[in-house]
PDB file of C-alpha atoms and ligand atoms in Angstrom:
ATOM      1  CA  UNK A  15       0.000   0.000   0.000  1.00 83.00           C
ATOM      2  CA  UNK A  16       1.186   3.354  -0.737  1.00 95.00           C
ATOM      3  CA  UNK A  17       2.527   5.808   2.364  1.00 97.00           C
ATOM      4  CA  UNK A  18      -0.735   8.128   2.662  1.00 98.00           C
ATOM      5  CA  UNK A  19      -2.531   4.818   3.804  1.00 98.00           C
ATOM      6  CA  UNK A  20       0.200   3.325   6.238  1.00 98.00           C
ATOM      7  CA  UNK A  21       0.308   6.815   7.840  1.00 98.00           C
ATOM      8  CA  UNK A  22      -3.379   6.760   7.824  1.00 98.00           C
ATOM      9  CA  UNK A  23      -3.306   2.549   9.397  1.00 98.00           C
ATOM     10  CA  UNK A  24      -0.963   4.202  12.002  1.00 98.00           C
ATOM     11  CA  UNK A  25      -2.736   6.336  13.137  1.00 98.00           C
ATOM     12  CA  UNK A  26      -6.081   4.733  13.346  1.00 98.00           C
ATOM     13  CA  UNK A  27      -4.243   1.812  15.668  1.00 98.00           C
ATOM     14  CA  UNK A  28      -3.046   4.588  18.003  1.00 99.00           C
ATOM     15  CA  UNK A  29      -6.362   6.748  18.144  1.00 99.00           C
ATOM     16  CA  UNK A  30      -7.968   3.824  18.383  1.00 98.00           C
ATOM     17  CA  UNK A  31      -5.840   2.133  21.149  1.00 98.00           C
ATOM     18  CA  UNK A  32      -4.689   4.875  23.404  1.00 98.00           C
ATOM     19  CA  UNK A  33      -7.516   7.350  23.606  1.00 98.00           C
ATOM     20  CA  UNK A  34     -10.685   6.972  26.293  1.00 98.00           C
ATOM     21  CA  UNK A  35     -13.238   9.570  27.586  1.00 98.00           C
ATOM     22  CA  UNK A  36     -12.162  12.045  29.713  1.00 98.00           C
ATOM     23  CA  UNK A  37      -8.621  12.752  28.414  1.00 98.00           C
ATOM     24  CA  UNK A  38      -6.175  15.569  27.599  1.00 99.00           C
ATOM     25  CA  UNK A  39      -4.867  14.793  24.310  1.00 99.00           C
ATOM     26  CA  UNK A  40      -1.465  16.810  23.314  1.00 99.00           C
ATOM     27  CA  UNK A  41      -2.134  16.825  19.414  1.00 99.00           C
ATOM     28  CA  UNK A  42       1.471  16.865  16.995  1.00 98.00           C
ATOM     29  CA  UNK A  43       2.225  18.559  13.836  1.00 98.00           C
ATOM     30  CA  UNK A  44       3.087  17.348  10.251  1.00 98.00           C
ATOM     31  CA  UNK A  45       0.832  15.058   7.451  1.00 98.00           C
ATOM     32  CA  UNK A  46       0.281  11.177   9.526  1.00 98.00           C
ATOM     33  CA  UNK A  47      -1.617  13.235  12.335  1.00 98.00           C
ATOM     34  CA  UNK A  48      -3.911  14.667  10.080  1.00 98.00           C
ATOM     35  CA  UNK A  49      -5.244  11.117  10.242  1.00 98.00           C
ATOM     36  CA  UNK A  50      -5.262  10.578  14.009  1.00 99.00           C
ATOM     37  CA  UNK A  51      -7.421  13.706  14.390  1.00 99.00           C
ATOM     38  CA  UNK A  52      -9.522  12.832  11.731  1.00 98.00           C
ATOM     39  CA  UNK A  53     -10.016   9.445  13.913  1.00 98.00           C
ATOM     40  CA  UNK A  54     -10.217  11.016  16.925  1.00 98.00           C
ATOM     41  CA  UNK A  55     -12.641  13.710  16.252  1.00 98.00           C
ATOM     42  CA  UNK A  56     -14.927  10.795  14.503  1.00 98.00           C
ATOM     43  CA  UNK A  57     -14.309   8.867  17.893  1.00 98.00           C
ATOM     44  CA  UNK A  58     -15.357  12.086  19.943  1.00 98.00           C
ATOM     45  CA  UNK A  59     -18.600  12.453  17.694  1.00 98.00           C
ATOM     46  CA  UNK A  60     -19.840   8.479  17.902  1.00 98.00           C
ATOM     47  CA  UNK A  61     -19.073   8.233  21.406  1.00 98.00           C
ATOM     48  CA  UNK A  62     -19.374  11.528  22.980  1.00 98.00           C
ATOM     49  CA  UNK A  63     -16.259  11.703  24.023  1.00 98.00           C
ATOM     50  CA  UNK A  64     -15.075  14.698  26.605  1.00 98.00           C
ATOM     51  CA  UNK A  65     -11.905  15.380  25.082  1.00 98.00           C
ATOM     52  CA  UNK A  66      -9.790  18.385  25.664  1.00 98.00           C
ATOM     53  CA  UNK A  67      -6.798  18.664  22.725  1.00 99.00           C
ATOM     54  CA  UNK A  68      -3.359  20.971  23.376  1.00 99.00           C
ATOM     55  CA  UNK A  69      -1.981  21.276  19.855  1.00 99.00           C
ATOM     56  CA  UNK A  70       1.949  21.740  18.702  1.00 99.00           C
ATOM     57  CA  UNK A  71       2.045  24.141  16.370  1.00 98.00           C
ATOM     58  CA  UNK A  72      -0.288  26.537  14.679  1.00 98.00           C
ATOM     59  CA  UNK A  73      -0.971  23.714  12.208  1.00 98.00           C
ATOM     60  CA  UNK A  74      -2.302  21.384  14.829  1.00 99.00           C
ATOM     61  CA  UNK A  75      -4.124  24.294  16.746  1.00 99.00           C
ATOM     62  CA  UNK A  76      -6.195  24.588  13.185  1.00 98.00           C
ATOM     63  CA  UNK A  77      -6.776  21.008  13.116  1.00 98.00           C
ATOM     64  CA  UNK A  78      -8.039  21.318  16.368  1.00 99.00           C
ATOM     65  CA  UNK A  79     -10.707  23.932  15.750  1.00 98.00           C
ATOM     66  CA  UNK A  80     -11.357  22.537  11.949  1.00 98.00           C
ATOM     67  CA  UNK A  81     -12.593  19.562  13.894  1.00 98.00           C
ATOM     68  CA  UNK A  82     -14.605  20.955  16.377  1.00 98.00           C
ATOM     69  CA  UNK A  83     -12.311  19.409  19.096  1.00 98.00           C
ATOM     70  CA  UNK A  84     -11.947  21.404  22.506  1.00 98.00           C
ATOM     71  CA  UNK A  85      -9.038  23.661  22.235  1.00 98.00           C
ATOM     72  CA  UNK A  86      -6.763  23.740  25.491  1.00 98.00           C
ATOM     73  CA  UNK A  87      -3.351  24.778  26.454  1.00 98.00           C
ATOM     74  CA  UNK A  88      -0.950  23.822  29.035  1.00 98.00           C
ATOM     75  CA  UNK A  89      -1.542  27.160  31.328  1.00 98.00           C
ATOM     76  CA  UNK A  90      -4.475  24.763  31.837  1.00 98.00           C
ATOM     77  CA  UNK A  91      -3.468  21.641  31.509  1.00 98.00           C
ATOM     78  CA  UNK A  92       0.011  21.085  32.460  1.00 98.00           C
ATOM     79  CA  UNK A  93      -0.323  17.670  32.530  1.00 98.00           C
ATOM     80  CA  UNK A  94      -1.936  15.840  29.389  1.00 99.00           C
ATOM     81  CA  UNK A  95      -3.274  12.086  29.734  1.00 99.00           C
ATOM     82  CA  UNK A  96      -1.906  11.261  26.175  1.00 99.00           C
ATOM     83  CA  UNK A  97       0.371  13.058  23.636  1.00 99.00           C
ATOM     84  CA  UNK A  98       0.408  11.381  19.491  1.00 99.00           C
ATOM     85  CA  UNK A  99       2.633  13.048  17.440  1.00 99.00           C
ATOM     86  CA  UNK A 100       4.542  11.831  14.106  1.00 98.00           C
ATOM     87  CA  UNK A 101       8.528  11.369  13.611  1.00 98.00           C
ATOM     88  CA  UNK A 102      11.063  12.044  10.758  1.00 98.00           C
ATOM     89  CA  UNK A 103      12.627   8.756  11.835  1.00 98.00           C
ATOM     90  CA  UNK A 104      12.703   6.472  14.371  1.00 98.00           C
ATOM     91  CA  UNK A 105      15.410   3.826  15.679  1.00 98.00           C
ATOM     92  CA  UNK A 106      16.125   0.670  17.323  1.00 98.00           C
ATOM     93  CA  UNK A 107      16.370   2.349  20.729  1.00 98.00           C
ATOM     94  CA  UNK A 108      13.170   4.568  20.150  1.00 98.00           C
ATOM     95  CA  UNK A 109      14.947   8.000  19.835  1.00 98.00           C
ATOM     96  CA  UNK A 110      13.406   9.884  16.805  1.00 98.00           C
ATOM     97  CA  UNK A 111      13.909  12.277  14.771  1.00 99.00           C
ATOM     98  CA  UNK A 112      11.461  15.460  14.570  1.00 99.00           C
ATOM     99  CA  UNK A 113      11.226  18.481  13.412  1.00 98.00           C
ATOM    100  CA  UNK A 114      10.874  17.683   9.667  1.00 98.00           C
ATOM    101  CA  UNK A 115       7.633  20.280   9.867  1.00 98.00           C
ATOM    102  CA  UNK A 116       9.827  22.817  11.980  1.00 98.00           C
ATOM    103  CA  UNK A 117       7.871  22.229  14.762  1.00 98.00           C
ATOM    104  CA  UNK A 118       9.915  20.122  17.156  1.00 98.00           C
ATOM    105  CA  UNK A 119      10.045  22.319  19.808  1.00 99.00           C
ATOM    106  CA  UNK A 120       6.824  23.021  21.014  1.00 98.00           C
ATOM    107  CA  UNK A 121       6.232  18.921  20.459  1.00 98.00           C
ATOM    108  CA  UNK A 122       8.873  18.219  22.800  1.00 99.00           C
ATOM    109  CA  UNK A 123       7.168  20.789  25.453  1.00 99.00           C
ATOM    110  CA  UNK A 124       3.885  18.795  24.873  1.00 99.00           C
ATOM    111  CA  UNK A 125       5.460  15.504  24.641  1.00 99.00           C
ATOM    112  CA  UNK A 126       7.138  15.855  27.414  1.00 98.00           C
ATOM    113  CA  UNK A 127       4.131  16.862  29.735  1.00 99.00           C
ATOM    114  CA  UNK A 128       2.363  13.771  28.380  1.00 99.00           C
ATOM    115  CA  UNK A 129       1.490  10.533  30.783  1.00 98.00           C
ATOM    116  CA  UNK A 130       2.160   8.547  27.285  1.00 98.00           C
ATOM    117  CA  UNK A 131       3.934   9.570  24.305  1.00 99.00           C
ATOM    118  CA  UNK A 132       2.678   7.597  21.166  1.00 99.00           C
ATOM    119  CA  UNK A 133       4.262   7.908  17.998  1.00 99.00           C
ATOM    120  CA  UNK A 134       2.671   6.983  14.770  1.00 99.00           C
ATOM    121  CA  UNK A 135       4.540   6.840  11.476  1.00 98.00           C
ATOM    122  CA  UNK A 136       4.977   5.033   8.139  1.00 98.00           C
ATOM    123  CA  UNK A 137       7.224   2.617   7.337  1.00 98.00           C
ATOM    124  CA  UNK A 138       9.635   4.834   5.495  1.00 98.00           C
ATOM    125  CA  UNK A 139      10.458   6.166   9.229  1.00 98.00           C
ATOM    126  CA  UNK A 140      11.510   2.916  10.866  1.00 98.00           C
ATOM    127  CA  UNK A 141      15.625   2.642  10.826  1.00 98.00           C
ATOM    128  CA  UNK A 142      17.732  -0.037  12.909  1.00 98.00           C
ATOM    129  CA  UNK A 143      19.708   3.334  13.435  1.00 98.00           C
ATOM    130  CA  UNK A 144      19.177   7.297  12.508  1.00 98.00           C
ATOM    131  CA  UNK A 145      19.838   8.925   9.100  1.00 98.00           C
ATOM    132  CA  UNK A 146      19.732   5.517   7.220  1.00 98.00           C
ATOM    133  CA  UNK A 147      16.365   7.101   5.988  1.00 97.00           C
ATOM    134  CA  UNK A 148      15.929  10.239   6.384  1.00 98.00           C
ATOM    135  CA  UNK A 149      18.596  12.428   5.114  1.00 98.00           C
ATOM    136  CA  UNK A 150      17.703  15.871   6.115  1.00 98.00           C
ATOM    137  CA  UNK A 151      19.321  15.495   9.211  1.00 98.00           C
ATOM    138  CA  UNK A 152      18.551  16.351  12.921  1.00 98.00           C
ATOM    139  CA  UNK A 153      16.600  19.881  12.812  1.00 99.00           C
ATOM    140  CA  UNK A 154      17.772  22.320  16.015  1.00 99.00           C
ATOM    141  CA  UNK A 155      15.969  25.236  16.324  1.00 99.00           C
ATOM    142  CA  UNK A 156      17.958  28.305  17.384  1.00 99.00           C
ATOM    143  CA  UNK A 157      17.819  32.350  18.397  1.00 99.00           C
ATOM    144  CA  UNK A 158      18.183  34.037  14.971  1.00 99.00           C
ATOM    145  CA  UNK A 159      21.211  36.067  15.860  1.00 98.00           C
ATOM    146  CA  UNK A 160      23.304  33.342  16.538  1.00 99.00           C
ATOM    147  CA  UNK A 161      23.091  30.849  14.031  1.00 99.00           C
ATOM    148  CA  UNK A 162      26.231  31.006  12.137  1.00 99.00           C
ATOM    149  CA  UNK A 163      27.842  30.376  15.790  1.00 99.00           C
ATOM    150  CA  UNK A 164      25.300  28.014  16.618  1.00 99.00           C
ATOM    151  CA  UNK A 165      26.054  26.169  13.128  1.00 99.00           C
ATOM    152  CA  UNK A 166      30.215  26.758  13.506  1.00 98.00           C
ATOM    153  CA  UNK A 167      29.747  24.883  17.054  1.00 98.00           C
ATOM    154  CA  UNK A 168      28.087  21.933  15.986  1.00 98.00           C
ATOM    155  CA  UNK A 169      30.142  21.076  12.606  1.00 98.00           C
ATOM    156  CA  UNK A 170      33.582  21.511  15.097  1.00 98.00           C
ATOM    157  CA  UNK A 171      32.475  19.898  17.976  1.00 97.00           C
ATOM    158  CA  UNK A 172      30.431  17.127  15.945  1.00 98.00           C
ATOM    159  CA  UNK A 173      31.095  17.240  12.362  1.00 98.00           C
ATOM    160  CA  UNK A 174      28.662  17.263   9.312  1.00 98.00           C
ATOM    161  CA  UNK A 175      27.032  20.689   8.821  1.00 98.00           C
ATOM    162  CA  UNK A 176      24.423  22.354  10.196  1.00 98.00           C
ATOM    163  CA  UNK A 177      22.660  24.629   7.280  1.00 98.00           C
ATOM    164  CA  UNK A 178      19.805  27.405   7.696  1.00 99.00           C
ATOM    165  CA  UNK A 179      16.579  26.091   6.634  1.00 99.00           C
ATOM    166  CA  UNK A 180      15.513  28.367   3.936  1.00 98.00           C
ATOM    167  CA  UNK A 181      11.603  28.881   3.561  1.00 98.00           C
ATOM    168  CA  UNK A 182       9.962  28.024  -0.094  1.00 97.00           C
ATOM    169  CA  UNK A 183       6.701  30.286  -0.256  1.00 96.00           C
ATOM    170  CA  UNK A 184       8.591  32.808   1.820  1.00 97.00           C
ATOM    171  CA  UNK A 185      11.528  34.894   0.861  1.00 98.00           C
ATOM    172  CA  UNK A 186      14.619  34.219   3.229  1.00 98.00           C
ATOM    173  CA  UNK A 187      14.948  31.586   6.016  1.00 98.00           C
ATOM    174  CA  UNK A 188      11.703  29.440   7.690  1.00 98.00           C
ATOM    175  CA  UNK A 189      10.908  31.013  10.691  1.00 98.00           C
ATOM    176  CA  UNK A 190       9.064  28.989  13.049  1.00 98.00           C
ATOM    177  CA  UNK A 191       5.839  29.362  15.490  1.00 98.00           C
ATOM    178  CA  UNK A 192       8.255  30.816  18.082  1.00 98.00           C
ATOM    179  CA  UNK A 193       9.860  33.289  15.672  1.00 98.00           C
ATOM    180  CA  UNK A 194      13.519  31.506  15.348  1.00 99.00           C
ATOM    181  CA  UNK A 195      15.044  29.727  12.837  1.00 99.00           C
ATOM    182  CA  UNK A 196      16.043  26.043  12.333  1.00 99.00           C
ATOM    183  CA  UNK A 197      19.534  24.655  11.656  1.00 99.00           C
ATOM    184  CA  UNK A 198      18.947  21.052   9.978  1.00 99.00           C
ATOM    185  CA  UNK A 199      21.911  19.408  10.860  1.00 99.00           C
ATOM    186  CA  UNK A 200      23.534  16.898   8.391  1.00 98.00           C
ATOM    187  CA  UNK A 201      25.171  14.526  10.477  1.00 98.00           C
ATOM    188  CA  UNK A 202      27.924  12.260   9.155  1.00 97.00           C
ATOM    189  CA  UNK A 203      27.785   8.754  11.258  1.00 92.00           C
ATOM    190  CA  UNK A 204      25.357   7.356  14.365  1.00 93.00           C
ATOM    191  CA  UNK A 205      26.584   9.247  17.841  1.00 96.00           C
ATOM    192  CA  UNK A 206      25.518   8.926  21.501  1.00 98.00           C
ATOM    193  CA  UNK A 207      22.010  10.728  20.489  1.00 98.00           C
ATOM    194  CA  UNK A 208      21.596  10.985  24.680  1.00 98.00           C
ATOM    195  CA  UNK A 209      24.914  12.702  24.936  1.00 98.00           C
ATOM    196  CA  UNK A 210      24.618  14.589  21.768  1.00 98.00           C
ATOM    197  CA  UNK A 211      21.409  16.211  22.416  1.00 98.00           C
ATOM    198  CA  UNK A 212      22.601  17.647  25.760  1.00 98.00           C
ATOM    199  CA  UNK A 213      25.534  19.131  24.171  1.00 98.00           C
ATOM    200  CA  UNK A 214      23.737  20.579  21.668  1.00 98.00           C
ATOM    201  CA  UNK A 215      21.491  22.290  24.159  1.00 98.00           C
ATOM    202  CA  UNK A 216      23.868  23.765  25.979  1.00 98.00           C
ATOM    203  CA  UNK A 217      25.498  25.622  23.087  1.00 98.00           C
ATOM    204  CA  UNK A 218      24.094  29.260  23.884  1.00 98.00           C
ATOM    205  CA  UNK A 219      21.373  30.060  21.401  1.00 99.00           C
ATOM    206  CA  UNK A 220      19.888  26.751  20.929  1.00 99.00           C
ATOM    207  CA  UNK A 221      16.690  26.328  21.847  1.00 99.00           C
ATOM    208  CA  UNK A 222      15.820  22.654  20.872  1.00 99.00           C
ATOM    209  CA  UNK A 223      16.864  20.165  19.238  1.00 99.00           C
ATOM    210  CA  UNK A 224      14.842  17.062  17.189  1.00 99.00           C
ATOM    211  CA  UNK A 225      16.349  14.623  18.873  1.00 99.00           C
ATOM    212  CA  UNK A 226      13.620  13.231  21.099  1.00 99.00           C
ATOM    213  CA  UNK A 227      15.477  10.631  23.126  1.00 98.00           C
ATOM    214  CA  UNK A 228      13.857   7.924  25.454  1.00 98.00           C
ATOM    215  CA  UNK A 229      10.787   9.888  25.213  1.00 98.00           C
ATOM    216  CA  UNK A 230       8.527   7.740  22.743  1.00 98.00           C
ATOM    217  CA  UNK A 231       6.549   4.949  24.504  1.00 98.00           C
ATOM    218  CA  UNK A 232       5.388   2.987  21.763  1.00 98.00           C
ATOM    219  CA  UNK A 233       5.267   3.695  17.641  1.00 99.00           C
ATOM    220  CA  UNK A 234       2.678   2.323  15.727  1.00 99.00           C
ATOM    221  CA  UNK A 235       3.959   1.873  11.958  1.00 98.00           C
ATOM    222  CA  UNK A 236       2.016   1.344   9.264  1.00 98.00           C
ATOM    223  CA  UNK A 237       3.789  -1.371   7.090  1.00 98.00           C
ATOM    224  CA  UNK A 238       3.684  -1.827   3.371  1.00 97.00           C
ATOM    225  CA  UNK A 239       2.288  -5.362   3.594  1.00 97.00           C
ATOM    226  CA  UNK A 240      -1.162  -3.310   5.369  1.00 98.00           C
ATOM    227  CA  UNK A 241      -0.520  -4.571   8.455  1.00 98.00           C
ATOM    228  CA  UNK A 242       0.472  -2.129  11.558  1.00 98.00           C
ATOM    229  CA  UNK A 243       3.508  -2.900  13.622  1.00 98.00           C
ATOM    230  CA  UNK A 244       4.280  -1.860  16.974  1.00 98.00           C
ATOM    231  CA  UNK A 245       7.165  -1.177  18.645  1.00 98.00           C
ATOM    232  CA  UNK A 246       7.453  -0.439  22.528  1.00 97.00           C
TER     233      UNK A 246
HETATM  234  O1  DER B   4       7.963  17.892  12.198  1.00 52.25           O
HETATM  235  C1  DER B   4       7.623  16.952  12.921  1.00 52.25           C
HETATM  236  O2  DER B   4       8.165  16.648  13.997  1.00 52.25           O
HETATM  237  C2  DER B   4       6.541  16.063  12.414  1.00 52.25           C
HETATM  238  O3  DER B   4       5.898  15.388  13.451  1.00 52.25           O
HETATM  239  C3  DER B   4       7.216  15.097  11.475  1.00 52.25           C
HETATM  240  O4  DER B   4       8.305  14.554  12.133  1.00 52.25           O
HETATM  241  C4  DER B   4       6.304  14.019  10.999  1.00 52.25           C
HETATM  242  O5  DER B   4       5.737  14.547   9.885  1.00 52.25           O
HETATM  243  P1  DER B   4       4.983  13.597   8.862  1.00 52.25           P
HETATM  244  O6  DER B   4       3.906  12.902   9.685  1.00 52.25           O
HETATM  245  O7  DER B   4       4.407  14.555   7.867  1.00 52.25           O
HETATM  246  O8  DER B   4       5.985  12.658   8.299  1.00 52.25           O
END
């Protein structure tokens, strides 16, 4: 089967599995979770479901309220039952890579105030080990004015190059829902993605990185075979 219906498999196994009346549901960004709030607003209608839904990005947020679904945020719910969200890639270990939509930061926020964090992807995303697939590299999103030294850091201290996103239907670079920019970072072989990530953060400017390490719960991947495998 082609991608658009593995994503969509995924993400009707996750929907369908993880969410339950009464929940906070931290809603991600990019194309697969189109499907899961398609699912889950379906869900919300034939079961009147109370569902509250804290979205990622401005993308998500418009989901949210294209749906119908109950738009919250975390000043009021700091602490979300549930969190699905896509992945550039994802490896043996669970660590993914996000970001591909630029909007990796405020998906780690909401990931990371999630009971569960439930992944759902195609099987293009699932790698033994990171950038066997995807070749854009890691995504780090950084203070405008400093990322030439942002960039300069990362290619000394851990090779590869980290180039400015550049924006298609806008003129100059993407800037994202915060108002930074994004450094995609084209690593050059597998590192310690736990040590690398921390280093990365520290350099001053950064503000996140894609790297979402030991975060992910369980992925749900829609395979080309039409079945829906599970990793945890
Ligand atoms: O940008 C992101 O982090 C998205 O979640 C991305 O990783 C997944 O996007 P996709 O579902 O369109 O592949």
């Amino acid at each position: 089967i082609m991608a658009e219906e593995a994503k969509k498999l995924a993400a009707y196994a996750a929907v369908d599995n993880h969410i339950q009346n009464n929940q906070v549901v931290g809603v991600g960004s990019g194309s697969t979770i189109v499907y899961a709030v398609d699912r889950l607003a379906e869900r919300v209608r034939q079961e009147k479901l109370n569902i509250v839904c804290v979205p990622t990005s401005f993308q998500a947020r418009q989901l949210i309220l294209q749906h119908g679904l109950s738009l919250s945020d975390l000043d009021r719910h700091p602490e979300l039952d549930v969190a699905i969200d896509g992945a550039d890639e994802v490896d043996s270990a669970l660590t993914l890579i996000k970001g591909g939509g630029g909007c990796l930061t405020q998906e780690k926020i909401v990931a990371g105030c999630a009971k569960h964090f439930i992944v759902i992807a195609d099987y293009r995303k699932d790698s033994k080990s990171l950038g066997q697939q995807w070749k854009k590299g890691v995504p780090v999103e950084v203070i405008p004015m400093a990322y030439v030294p942002v960039s300069r850091a990362i290619a000394r201290r851990f090779g590869g190059e980290a180039v400015l996103r550049m924006a298609v239907s806008k003129a100059g670079p993407v800037v994202t829902d915060n108002s930074n920019f994004i450094l995609d970072w084209k690593f050059e072989h597998a590192q310690n993605w736990k040590e690398v990530n921390t280093a990365i953060k520290m350099i001053p400017g950064v503000v996140e990185t894609g790297l979402f390490v030991g975060m992910a719960e369980k992925v749900y991947f829609g395979m080309e075979d039409g079945s829906v495998k599970v990793r945890d």
